[in-house]
Tab-separated table of C-alpha atoms and ligand atoms in Angstrom:
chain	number	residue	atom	x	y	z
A	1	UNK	CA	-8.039	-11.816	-17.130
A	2	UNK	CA	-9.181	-9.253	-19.651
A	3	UNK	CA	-7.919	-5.410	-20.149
A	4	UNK	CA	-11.502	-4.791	-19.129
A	5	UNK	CA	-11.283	-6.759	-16.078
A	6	UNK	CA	-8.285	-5.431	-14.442
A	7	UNK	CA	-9.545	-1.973	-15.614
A	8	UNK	CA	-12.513	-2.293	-13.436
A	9	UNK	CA	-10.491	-4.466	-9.868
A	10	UNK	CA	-9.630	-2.029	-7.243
A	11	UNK	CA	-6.439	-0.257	-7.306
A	12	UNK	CA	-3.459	-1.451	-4.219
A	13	UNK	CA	-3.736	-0.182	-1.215
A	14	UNK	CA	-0.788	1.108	1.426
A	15	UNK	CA	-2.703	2.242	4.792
A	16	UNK	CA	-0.543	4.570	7.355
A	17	UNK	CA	-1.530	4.778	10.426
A	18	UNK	CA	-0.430	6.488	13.672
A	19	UNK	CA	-1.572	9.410	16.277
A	20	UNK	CA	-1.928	13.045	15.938
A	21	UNK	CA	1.582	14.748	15.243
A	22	UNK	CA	3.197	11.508	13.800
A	23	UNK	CA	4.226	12.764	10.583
A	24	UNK	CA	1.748	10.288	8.615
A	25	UNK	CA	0.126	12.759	6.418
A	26	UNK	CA	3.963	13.850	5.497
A	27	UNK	CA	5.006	10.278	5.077
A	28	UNK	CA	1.954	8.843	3.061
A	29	UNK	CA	1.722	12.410	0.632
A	30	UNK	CA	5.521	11.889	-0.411
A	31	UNK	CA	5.134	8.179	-0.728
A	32	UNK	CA	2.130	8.538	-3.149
A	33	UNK	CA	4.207	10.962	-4.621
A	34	UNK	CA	7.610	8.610	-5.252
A	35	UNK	CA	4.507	5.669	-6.537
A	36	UNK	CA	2.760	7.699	-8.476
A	37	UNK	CA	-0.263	7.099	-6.495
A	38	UNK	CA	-2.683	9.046	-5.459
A	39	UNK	CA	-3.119	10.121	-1.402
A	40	UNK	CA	-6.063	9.947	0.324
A	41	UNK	CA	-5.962	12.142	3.588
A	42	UNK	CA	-8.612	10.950	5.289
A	43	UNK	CA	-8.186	13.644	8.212
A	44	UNK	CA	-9.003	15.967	5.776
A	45	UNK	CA	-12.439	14.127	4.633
A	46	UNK	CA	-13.681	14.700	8.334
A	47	UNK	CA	-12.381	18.116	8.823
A	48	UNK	CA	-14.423	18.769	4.856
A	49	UNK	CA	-17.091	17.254	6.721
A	50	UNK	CA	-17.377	19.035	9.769
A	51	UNK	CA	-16.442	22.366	7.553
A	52	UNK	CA	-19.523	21.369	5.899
A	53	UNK	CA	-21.763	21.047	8.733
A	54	UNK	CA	-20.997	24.579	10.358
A	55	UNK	CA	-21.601	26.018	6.751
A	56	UNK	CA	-25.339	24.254	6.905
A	57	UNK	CA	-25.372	26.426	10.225
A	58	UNK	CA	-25.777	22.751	12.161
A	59	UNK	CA	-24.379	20.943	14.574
A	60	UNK	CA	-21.623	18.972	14.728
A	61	UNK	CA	-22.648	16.930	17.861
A	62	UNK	CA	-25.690	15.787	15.961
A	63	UNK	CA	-25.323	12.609	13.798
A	64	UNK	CA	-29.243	13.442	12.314
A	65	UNK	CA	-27.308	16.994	11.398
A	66	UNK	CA	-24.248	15.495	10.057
A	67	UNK	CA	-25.778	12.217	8.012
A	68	UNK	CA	-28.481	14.842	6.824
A	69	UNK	CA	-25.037	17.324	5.642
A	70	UNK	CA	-23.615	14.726	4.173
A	71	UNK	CA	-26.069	13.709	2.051
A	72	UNK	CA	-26.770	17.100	0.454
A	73	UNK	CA	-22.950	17.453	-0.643
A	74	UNK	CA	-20.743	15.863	-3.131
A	75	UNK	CA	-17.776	15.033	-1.611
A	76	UNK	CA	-14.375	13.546	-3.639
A	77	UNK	CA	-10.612	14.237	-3.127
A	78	UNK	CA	-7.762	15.053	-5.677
A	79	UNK	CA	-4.796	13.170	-6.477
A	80	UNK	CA	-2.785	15.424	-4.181
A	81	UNK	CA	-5.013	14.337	-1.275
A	82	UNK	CA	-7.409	17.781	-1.609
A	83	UNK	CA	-10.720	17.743	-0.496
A	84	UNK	CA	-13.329	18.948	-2.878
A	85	UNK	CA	-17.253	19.514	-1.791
A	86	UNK	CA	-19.261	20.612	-4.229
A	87	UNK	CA	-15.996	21.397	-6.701
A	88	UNK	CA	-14.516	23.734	-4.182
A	89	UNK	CA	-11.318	22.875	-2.628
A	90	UNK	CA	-10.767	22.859	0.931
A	91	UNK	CA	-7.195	24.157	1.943
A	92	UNK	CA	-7.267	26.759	4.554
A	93	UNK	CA	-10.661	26.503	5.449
A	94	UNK	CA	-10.532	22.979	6.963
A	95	UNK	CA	-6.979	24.136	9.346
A	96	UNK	CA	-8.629	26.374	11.658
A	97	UNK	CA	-8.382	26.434	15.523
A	98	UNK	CA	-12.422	25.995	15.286
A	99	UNK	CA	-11.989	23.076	13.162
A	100	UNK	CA	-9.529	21.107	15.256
A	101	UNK	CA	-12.000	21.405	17.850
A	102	UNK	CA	-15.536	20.190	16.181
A	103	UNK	CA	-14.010	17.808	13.826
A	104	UNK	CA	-13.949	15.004	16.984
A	105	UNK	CA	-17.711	15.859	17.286
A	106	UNK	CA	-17.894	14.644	13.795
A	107	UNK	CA	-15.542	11.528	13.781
A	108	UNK	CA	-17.326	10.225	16.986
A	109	UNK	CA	-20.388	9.120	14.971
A	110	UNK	CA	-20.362	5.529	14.279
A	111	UNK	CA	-23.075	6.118	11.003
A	112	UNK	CA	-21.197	9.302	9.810
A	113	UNK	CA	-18.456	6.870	9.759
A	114	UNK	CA	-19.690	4.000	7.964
A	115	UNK	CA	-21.386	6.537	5.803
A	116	UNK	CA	-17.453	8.697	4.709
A	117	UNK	CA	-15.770	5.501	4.777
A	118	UNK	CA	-17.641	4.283	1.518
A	119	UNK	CA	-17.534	7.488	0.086
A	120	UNK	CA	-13.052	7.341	0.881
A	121	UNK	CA	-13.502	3.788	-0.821
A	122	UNK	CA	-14.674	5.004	-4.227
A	123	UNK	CA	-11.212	6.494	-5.021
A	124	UNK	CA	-9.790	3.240	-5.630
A	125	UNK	CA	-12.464	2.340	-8.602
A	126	UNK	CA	-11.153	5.483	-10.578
A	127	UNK	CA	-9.311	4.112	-13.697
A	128	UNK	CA	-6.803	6.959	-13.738
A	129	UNK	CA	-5.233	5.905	-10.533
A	130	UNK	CA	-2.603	3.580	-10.183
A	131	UNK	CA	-2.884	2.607	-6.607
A	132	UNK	CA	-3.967	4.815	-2.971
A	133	UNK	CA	-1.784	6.048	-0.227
A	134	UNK	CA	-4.382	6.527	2.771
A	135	UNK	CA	-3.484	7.737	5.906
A	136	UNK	CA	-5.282	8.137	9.158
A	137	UNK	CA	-6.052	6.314	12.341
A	138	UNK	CA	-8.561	3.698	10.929
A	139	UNK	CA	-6.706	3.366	7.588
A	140	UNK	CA	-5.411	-0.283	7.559
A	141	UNK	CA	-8.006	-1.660	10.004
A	142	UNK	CA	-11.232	0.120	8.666
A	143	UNK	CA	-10.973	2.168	5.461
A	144	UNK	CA	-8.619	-0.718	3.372
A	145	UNK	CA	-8.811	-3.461	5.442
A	146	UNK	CA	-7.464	-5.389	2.531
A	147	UNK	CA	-4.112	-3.156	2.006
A	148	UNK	CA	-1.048	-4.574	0.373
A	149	UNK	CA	0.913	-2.750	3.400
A	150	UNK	CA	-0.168	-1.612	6.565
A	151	UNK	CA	2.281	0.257	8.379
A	152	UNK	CA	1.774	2.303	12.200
A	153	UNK	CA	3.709	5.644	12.163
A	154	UNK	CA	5.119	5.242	16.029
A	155	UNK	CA	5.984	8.800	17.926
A	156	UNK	CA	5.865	8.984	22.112
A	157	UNK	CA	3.513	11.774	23.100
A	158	UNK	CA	6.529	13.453	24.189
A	159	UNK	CA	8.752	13.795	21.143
A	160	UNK	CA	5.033	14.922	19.020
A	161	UNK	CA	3.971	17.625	21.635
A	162	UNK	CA	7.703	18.646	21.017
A	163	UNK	CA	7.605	19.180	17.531
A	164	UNK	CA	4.281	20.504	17.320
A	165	UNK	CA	5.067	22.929	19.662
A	166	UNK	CA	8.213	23.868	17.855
A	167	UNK	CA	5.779	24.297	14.794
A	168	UNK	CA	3.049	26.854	16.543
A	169	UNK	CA	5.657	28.712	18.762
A	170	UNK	CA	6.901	30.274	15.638
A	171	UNK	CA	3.355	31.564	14.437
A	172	UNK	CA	1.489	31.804	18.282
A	173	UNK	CA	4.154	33.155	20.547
A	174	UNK	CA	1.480	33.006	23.900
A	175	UNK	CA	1.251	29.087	23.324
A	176	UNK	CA	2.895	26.987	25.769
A	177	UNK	CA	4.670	23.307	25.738
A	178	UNK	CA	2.376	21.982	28.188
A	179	UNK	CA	-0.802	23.623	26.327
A	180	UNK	CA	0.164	21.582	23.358
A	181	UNK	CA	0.891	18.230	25.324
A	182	UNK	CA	-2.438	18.546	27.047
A	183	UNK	CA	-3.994	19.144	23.602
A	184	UNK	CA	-2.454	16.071	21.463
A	185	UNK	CA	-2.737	14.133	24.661
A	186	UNK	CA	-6.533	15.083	24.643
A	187	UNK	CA	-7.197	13.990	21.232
A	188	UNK	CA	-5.433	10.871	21.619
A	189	UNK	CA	-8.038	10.007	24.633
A	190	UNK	CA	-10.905	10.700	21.829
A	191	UNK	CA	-9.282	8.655	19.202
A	192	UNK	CA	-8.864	5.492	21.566
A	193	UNK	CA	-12.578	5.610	22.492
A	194	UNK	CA	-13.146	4.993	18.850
A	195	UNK	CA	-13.495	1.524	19.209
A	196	UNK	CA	-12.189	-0.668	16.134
A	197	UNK	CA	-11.538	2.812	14.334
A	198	UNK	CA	-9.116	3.301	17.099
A	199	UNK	CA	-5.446	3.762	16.212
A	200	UNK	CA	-3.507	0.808	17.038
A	201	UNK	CA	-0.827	-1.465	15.557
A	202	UNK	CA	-3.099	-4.743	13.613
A	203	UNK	CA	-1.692	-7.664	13.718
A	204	UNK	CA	-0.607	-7.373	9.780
A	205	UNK	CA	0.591	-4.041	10.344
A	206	UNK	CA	4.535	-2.848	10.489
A	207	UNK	CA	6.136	-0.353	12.922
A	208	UNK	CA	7.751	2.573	11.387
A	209	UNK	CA	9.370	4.146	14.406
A	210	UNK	CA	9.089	7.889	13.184
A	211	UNK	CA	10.824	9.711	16.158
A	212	UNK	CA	14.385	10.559	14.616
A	213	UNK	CA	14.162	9.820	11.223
A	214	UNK	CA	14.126	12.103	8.640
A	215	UNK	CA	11.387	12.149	5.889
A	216	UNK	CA	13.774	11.118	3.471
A	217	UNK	CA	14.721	8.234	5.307
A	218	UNK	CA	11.150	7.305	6.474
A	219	UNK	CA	9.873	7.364	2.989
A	220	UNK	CA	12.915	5.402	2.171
A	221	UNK	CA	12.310	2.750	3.931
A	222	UNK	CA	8.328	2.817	3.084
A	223	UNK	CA	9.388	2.256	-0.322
A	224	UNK	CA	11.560	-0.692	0.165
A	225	UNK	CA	8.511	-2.468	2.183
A	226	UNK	CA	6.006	-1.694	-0.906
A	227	UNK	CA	8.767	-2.439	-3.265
A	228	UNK	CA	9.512	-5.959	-1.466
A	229	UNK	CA	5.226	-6.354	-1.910
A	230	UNK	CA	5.117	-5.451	-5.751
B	1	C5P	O1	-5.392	13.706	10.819
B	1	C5P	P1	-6.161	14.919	11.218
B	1	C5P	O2	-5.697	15.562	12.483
B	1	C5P	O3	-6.324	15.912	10.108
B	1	C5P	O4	-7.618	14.368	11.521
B	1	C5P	C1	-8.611	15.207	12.039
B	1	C5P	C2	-9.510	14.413	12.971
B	1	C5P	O5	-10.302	13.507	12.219
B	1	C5P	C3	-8.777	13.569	14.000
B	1	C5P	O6	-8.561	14.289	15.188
B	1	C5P	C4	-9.706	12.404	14.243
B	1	C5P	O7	-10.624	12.750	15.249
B	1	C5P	C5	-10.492	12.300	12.941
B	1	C5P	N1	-10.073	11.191	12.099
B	1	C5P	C6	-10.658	9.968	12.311
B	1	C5P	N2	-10.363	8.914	11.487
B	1	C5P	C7	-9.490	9.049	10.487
B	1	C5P	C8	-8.847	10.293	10.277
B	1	C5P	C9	-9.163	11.344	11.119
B	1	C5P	O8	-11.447	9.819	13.234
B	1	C5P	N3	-9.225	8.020	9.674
């Protein structure tokens, strides 16, 4: 093969996949971090998205809307996993309490979908990048079908509503454990109706049960299955 060639074939792939509150967006950022990779978030691609689609002053429930958004933006990502729209980066903007709830509107569009999916893809033709941590629900099955590792970041309901709830408490003192259950346990029922975009463990996929570990020892582990790969 020529310098030119493998300049030009699509960088490796390692898909993470898992539920809301699993720890996979920690787990796949420090992982492209230890490879030198860059992370694709693409959570954050839907919540740009839908961020997008309230700017136009339209409506999320609308695919017309949403296709129509999406095609008058220009929508990439950073190394670090940023979302950029037009050159601006998305940080803040895309965590709010109004995104969390209109960004489901968004991902239950089959054509809006298809539509982000390609656009995710492109990353992987950039020369500069070594290889793509993605992470997500439809990562492994939809986005990079073809991934050199697909792993499912396993948490019970239970021990996520726990530690999510542990997270707000200290910022939202009104919000209750059983608020944030119902909440995570809500967007799980939305996810599964998703069809093959559903989270799920593939048949090529690994387990990573994430419930006690550490980071550290998560990402350890991640490493010695891509390492065992290269
Ligand atoms: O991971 P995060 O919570 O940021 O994702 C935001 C929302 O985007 C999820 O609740 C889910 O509805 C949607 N999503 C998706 N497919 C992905 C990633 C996220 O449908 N690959």
């Amino acid at each position: 093969m020529t310098s030119e060639e493998s300049e030009s074939r699509p960088r490796p792939a390692v898909a993470l996949d898992g539920h809301s509150g699993s720890g996979k967006s920690t787990l796949a950022r420090r992982l492209a971090l230890a490879l030198h990779w860059a992370y694709l978030d693409s959570g954050a691609w839907y919540r740009a998205l839908t961020w997008a689609t309230l700017e136009a002053g339209a409506a999320t429930t609308s695919v017309a809307d949403v296709l129509h958004t999406l095609s008058q933006i220009d929508i990439t990502c950073q190394t670090d996993g940023t979302v950029l729209i037009d050159g601006r980066a998305l940080v803040d903007e895309i965590r709010t309490p109004l995104i969390d709830t209109e960004v489901s509107n968004v991902a239950d569009h089959q054509d809006v979908r298809k539509a982000l999916t390609l656009r995710m893809r492109d990353l992987r033709a950039r020369p500069e990048i070594m290889g793509v941590v993605a992470d997500g629900r439809d990562a492994g099955s939809v986005i990079f079908p073809d991934a050199v590792l697909k792993v499912f970041v396993d948490v019970s309901l239970e021990v996520r509503a726990q530690r999510r709830f542990d997270q707000q408490s200290a910022v939202h003192s009104s919000i209750t454990l059983p608020q944030v259950h119902d909440a995570l346990a809500e967007r799980d029922r939305r996810d599964a109706c998703r069809g093959e975009a559903a989270p799920r463990v593939l048949p090529d996929s690994r387990v990573l049960d994430n419930s006690s570990n550490t980071p550290e020892e998560a990402v350890g582990r991640l490493l010695e299955w891509v390492q065992a790969i290269a």
